[in-house]
Amino acid sequence: MKIYFASSSKVWEDPVWVSEIPEVGFDGWEISADGNYRLDKPETFETVKKTIKENDLDVSVHAPFSDLNPASINQPIWEETVHQFEVCIEKASELTDTVVLHPGYLSPVSRYDPAPAWKNHKDACVRLGKIADRFGVTACLENMPALEDFFCRDPYELDGFVDGVEGMGITLDIGHANTTENLNDYLKLILPKASHMHIHDNHGKRDEHLPLGYGNIDWEKIMPKIKKDYHGEIIVVEGRNPKEGKLSLEFLKEWF
């Protein structure tokens, strides 16, 4: 099992911080492709490639999500969202075979009738799956924490969006699932199907991104299930910085 590190809070920082990832023992870096790390801008893409080479890192990519909504019922916004995801998938294919996508959310208007938003979201998955398949990438839709109006806070909904869609997979985020009070359902339905995993801790109320063992997740109960039923090749520790992430890395190395 390879263990990577990711920190979405560092997207505006100089990439010099990335050198800490291999220094503390991680195998790779999940790039948050936003801010200074966008792949659709030649200058930042070159910086990302240079940083990977200098630090000899394996990578996965988390697509941008700021101001994007694949469930939008505003057609120009929907088209732009899908376009940005498509470009990210194409560029990321030069670096990795795994791209993580955030799901969409209901707007104040679509909240009154969610069906069109749900359909647009499914259509986005189908279109993005085709692009991912073309470029040899798995586009992994991620479950969300307890944020009102977001899709994919329920494991059955998440499964429904990707079921039967070529090129699409699932990123199971253990910390997110702990905030939606249905972690056990995720472990039963999603864990055996997951292509990719994010892992961090919290106290069940909000997405704190704490080191493993610093929240209320019962890891002694969950880790044996992950070891048995997770068939992906990567676990990504999400944290505020690599040194803090090392606490989770040391925890995981007791199991893998």
One Martini backbone bead per residue (centre of mass of N, CA, C, O) as a GRO file, in nm:
protein
  256
    1MET     BB    1   0.094   0.038   0.025
    2LYS     BB    2   0.036   0.367  -0.057
    3ILE     BB    3   0.133   0.689   0.093
    4TYR     BB    4  -0.015   0.999   0.092
    5PHE     BB    5  -0.024   1.362   0.055
    6ALA     BB    6  -0.263   1.628   0.156
    7SER     BB    7  -0.325   2.004   0.099
    8SER     BB    8  -0.566   2.247   0.035
    9SER     BB    9  -0.438   2.495   0.211
   10LYS     BB   10  -0.167   2.523  -0.005
   11VAL     BB   11  -0.242   2.660  -0.295
   12TRP     BB   12  -0.073   2.953  -0.230
   13GLU     BB   13   0.192   2.820  -0.195
   14ASP     BB   14   0.497   2.753  -0.212
   15PRO     BB   15   0.641   2.443  -0.326
   16VAL     BB   16   0.860   2.394  -0.103
   17TRP     BB   17   0.684   2.216   0.097
   18VAL     BB   18   0.693   1.938  -0.062
   19SER     BB   19   0.970   1.830   0.056
   20GLU     BB   20   0.832   1.712   0.322
   21ILE     BB   21   0.697   1.454   0.222
   22PRO     BB   22   0.954   1.265   0.191
   23GLU     BB   23   1.093   1.333   0.462
   24VAL     BB   24   0.850   1.184   0.640
   25GLY     BB   25   0.763   0.916   0.426
   26PHE     BB   26   0.613   0.961   0.179
   27ASP     BB   27   0.524   0.844  -0.150
   28GLY     BB   28   0.320   1.098  -0.202
   29TRP     BB   29   0.115   1.335  -0.401
   30GLU     BB   30  -0.180   1.524  -0.372
   31ILE     BB   31  -0.296   1.737  -0.601
   32SER     BB   32  -0.422   2.060  -0.571
   33ALA     BB   33  -0.574   2.193  -0.866
   34ASP     BB   34  -0.508   2.494  -0.744
   35GLY     BB   35  -0.406   2.793  -0.779
   36ASN     BB   36  -0.060   2.716  -0.798
   37TYR     BB   37  -0.177   2.405  -0.925
   38ARG     BB   38  -0.274   2.438  -1.197
   39LEU     BB   39  -0.307   2.257  -1.514
   40ASP     BB   40  -0.430   2.496  -1.721
   41LYS     BB   41  -0.153   2.639  -1.661
   42PRO     BB   42   0.155   2.644  -1.784
   43GLU     BB   43   0.318   2.763  -1.540
   44THR     BB   44   0.199   2.572  -1.313
   45PHE     BB   45   0.248   2.300  -1.450
   46GLU     BB   46   0.557   2.324  -1.457
   47THR     BB   47   0.591   2.344  -1.151
   48VAL     BB   48   0.470   2.072  -1.083
   49LYS     BB   49   0.668   1.897  -1.249
   50LYS     BB   50   0.923   1.997  -1.106
   51THR     BB   51   0.843   1.910  -0.818
   52ILE     BB   52   0.819   1.609  -0.871
   53LYS     BB   53   1.110   1.562  -0.973
   54GLU     BB   54   1.270   1.680  -0.726
   55ASN     BB   55   1.099   1.466  -0.517
   56ASP     BB   56   1.025   1.186  -0.622
   57LEU     BB   57   0.699   1.157  -0.694
   58ASP     BB   58   0.410   1.035  -0.649
   59VAL     BB   59   0.072   1.078  -0.802
   60SER     BB   60  -0.221   1.263  -0.753
   61VAL     BB   61  -0.547   1.420  -0.836
   62HIS     BB   62  -0.724   1.718  -0.750
   63ALA     BB   63  -0.970   1.876  -0.856
   64PRO     BB   64  -1.118   2.148  -0.896
   65PHE     BB   65  -1.393   2.341  -0.689
   66SER     BB   66  -1.402   2.632  -0.715
   67ASP     BB   67  -1.706   2.745  -0.839
   68LEU     BB   68  -1.810   2.451  -0.891
   69ASN     BB   69  -2.101   2.269  -1.067
   70PRO     BB   70  -2.223   1.955  -1.181
   71ALA     BB   71  -2.542   2.045  -1.082
   72SER     BB   72  -2.612   2.268  -1.253
   73ILE     BB   73  -2.894   2.465  -1.401
   74ASN     BB   74  -2.674   2.642  -1.529
   75GLN     BB   75  -2.549   2.582  -1.826
   76PRO     BB   76  -2.280   2.748  -1.838
   77ILE     BB   77  -2.176   2.642  -1.568
   78TRP     BB   78  -2.180   2.345  -1.636
   79GLU     BB   79  -1.990   2.356  -1.881
   80GLU     BB   80  -1.745   2.478  -1.731
   81THR     BB   81  -1.710   2.259  -1.524
   82VAL     BB   82  -1.666   2.022  -1.718
   83HIS     BB   83  -1.431   2.147  -1.869
   84GLN     BB   84  -1.233   2.170  -1.629
   85PHE     BB   85  -1.230   1.867  -1.573
   86GLU     BB   86  -1.131   1.774  -1.849
   87VAL     BB   87  -0.861   1.923  -1.847
   88CYS     BB   88  -0.753   1.795  -1.590
   89ILE     BB   89  -0.757   1.503  -1.687
   90GLU     BB   90  -0.570   1.539  -1.927
   91LYS     BB   91  -0.324   1.655  -1.770
   92ALA     BB   92  -0.307   1.432  -1.546
   93SER     BB   93  -0.228   1.193  -1.746
   94GLU     BB   94   0.085   1.281  -1.729
   95LEU     BB   95   0.097   1.185  -1.399
   96THR     BB   96  -0.172   0.996  -1.381
   97ASP     BB   97  -0.466   0.761  -1.294
   98THR     BB   98  -0.581   0.978  -1.065
   99VAL     BB   99  -0.900   1.153  -1.016
  100VAL     BB  100  -1.054   1.386  -0.812
  101LEU     BB  101  -1.408   1.451  -0.744
  102HIS     BB  102  -1.637   1.678  -0.679
  103PRO     BB  103  -1.943   1.729  -0.615
  104GLY     BB  104  -2.240   1.867  -0.616
  105TYR     BB  105  -2.509   2.119  -0.577
  106LEU     BB  106  -2.760   2.296  -0.445
  107SER     BB  107  -2.955   2.552  -0.515
  108PRO     BB  108  -3.197   2.776  -0.438
  109VAL     BB  109  -3.362   2.656  -0.682
  110SER     BB  110  -3.305   2.338  -0.689
  111ARG     BB  111  -3.423   2.281  -0.405
  112TYR     BB  112  -3.729   2.264  -0.510
  113ASP     BB  113  -3.597   2.079  -0.766
  114PRO     BB  114  -3.365   1.821  -0.784
  115ALA     BB  115  -3.382   1.657  -1.051
  116PRO     BB  116  -3.215   1.830  -1.258
  117ALA     BB  117  -2.952   1.818  -1.092
  118TRP     BB  118  -2.920   1.514  -1.090
  119LYS     BB  119  -2.906   1.481  -1.397
  120ASN     BB  120  -2.659   1.665  -1.446
  121HIS     BB  121  -2.470   1.498  -1.271
  122LYS     BB  122  -2.487   1.237  -1.432
  123ASP     BB  123  -2.398   1.360  -1.703
  124ALA     BB  124  -2.119   1.442  -1.601
  125CYS     BB  125  -2.018   1.159  -1.538
  126VAL     BB  126  -2.038   1.044  -1.822
  127ARG     BB  127  -1.854   1.250  -1.964
  128LEU     BB  128  -1.605   1.212  -1.774
  129GLY     BB  129  -1.570   0.910  -1.818
  130LYS     BB  130  -1.492   0.927  -2.117
  131ILE     BB  131  -1.239   1.097  -2.079
  132ALA     BB  132  -1.093   0.913  -1.883
  133ASP     BB  133  -1.086   0.664  -2.065
  134ARG     BB  134  -0.922   0.797  -2.298
  135PHE     BB  135  -0.671   0.874  -2.075
  136GLY     BB  136  -0.635   0.647  -1.848
  137VAL     BB  137  -0.851   0.733  -1.623
  138THR     BB  138  -0.973   0.768  -1.289
  139ALA     BB  139  -1.275   0.912  -1.188
  140CYS     BB  140  -1.321   1.013  -0.847
  141LEU     BB  141  -1.588   1.017  -0.652
  142GLU     BB  142  -1.669   1.208  -0.363
  143ASN     BB  143  -1.748   1.220  -0.049
  144MET     BB  144  -1.928   1.418   0.177
  145PRO     BB  145  -1.981   1.620   0.413
  146ALA     BB  146  -2.177   1.811   0.642
  147LEU     BB  147  -2.316   1.977   0.375
  148GLU     BB  148  -2.544   2.164   0.270
  149ASP     BB  149  -2.662   2.045  -0.058
  150PHE     BB  150  -2.481   1.815  -0.098
  151PHE     BB  151  -2.374   1.566  -0.259
  152CYS     BB  152  -2.263   1.263  -0.134
  153ARG     BB  153  -2.368   1.188   0.183
  154ASP     BB  154  -2.467   0.923   0.044
  155PRO     BB  155  -2.386   0.607  -0.056
  156TYR     BB  156  -2.620   0.556  -0.262
  157GLU     BB  157  -2.580   0.808  -0.432
  158LEU     BB  158  -2.288   0.770  -0.510
  159ASP     BB  159  -2.331   0.496  -0.650
  160GLY     BB  160  -2.542   0.601  -0.862
  161PHE     BB  161  -2.349   0.796  -1.024
  162VAL     BB  162  -2.126   0.546  -1.107
  163ASP     BB  163  -2.298   0.331  -1.202
  164GLY     BB  164  -2.190   0.206  -1.511
  165VAL     BB  165  -1.944   0.414  -1.544
  166GLU     BB  166  -1.708   0.467  -1.745
  167GLY     BB  167  -1.415   0.593  -1.569
  168MET     BB  168  -1.554   0.559  -1.293
  169GLY     BB  169  -1.513   0.621  -0.944
  170ILE     BB  170  -1.412   0.599  -0.590
  171THR     BB  171  -1.383   0.819  -0.310
  172LEU     BB  172  -1.309   0.740   0.019
  173ASP     BB  173  -1.401   0.943   0.297
  174ILE     BB  174  -1.374   0.892   0.626
  175GLY     BB  175  -1.412   1.171   0.757
  176HIS     BB  176  -1.671   1.251   0.613
  177ALA     BB  177  -1.845   1.005   0.710
  178ASN     BB  178  -1.836   1.088   1.017
  179THR     BB  179  -2.024   1.353   0.976
  180THR     BB  180  -2.291   1.174   0.854
  181GLU     BB  181  -2.358   0.911   1.031
  182ASN     BB  182  -2.258   0.664   0.789
  183LEU     BB  183  -1.995   0.486   0.801
  184ASN     BB  184  -2.100   0.193   0.796
  185ASP     BB  185  -2.230   0.213   0.515
  186TYR     BB  186  -1.970   0.276   0.364
  187LEU     BB  187  -1.821   0.012   0.445
  188LYS     BB  188  -2.026  -0.177   0.305
  189LEU     BB  189  -2.068  -0.039   0.009
  190ILE     BB  190  -1.791   0.128  -0.073
  191LEU     BB  191  -1.519   0.003   0.009
  192PRO     BB  192  -1.512  -0.241  -0.209
  193LYS     BB  193  -1.533  -0.008  -0.458
  194ALA     BB  194  -1.293   0.152  -0.405
  195SER     BB  195  -1.013   0.328  -0.567
  196HIS     BB  196  -0.996   0.542  -0.328
  197MET     BB  197  -0.836   0.727  -0.040
  198HIS     BB  198  -0.933   0.916   0.242
  199ILE     BB  199  -0.758   1.025   0.554
  200HIS     BB  200  -0.905   1.122   0.872
  201ASP     BB  201  -0.998   1.323   1.150
  202ASN     BB  202  -1.273   1.363   1.397
  203HIS     BB  203  -1.581   1.461   1.594
  204GLY     BB  204  -1.849   1.451   1.382
  205LYS     BB  205  -1.918   1.770   1.292
  206ARG     BB  206  -1.643   1.832   1.131
  207ASP     BB  207  -1.380   1.908   0.893
  208GLU     BB  208  -1.065   1.887   1.051
  209HIS     BB  209  -0.808   1.722   0.972
  210LEU     BB  210  -0.694   1.507   1.160
  211PRO     BB  211  -0.516   1.299   1.307
  212LEU     BB  212  -0.494   0.988   1.377
  213GLY     BB  213  -0.650   0.974   1.705
  214TYR     BB  214  -0.777   1.294   1.740
  215GLY     BB  215  -1.060   1.175   1.750
  216ASN     BB  216  -1.367   0.954   1.723
  217ILE     BB  217  -1.255   0.735   1.561
  218ASP     BB  218  -1.269   0.376   1.533
  219TRP     BB  219  -0.983   0.229   1.431
  220GLU     BB  220  -0.990  -0.061   1.553
  221LYS     BB  221  -1.248  -0.123   1.374
  222ILE     BB  222  -1.170  -0.010   1.078
  223MET     BB  223  -0.889  -0.113   0.978
  224PRO     BB  224  -0.959  -0.413   0.920
  225LYS     BB  225  -1.158  -0.338   0.692
  226ILE     BB  226  -0.960  -0.196   0.510
  227LYS     BB  227  -0.757  -0.429   0.481
  228LYS     BB  228  -0.979  -0.626   0.355
  229ASP     BB  229  -1.174  -0.425   0.142
  230TYR     BB  230  -0.947  -0.260   0.019
  231HIS     BB  231  -0.837  -0.232  -0.344
  232GLY     BB  232  -0.652  -0.018  -0.341
  233GLU     BB  233  -0.314   0.152  -0.367
  234ILE     BB  234  -0.420   0.417  -0.209
  235ILE     BB  235  -0.348   0.645   0.066
  236VAL     BB  236  -0.475   0.963   0.175
  237VAL     BB  237  -0.343   1.206   0.365
  238GLU     BB  238  -0.516   1.460   0.533
  239GLY     BB  239  -0.370   1.789   0.599
  240ARG     BB  240  -0.195   2.075   0.704
  241ASN     BB  241   0.083   1.908   0.726
  242PRO     BB  242   0.338   1.681   0.705
  243LYS     BB  243   0.415   1.665   1.008
  244GLU     BB  244   0.127   1.597   1.098
  245GLY     BB  245   0.090   1.360   0.896
  246LYS     BB  246   0.297   1.164   1.031
  247LEU     BB  247   0.105   1.055   1.246
  248SER     BB  248  -0.065   0.894   1.039
  249LEU     BB  249   0.159   0.733   0.909
  250GLU     BB  250   0.244   0.574   1.164
  251PHE     BB  251  -0.029   0.443   1.203
  252LEU     BB  252  -0.051   0.295   0.924
  253LYS     BB  253   0.219   0.122   0.954
  254GLU     BB  254   0.079  -0.080   1.157
  255TRP     BB  255  -0.106  -0.205   0.901
  256PHE     BB  256   0.106  -0.176   0.623
   0.00000   0.00000   0.00000
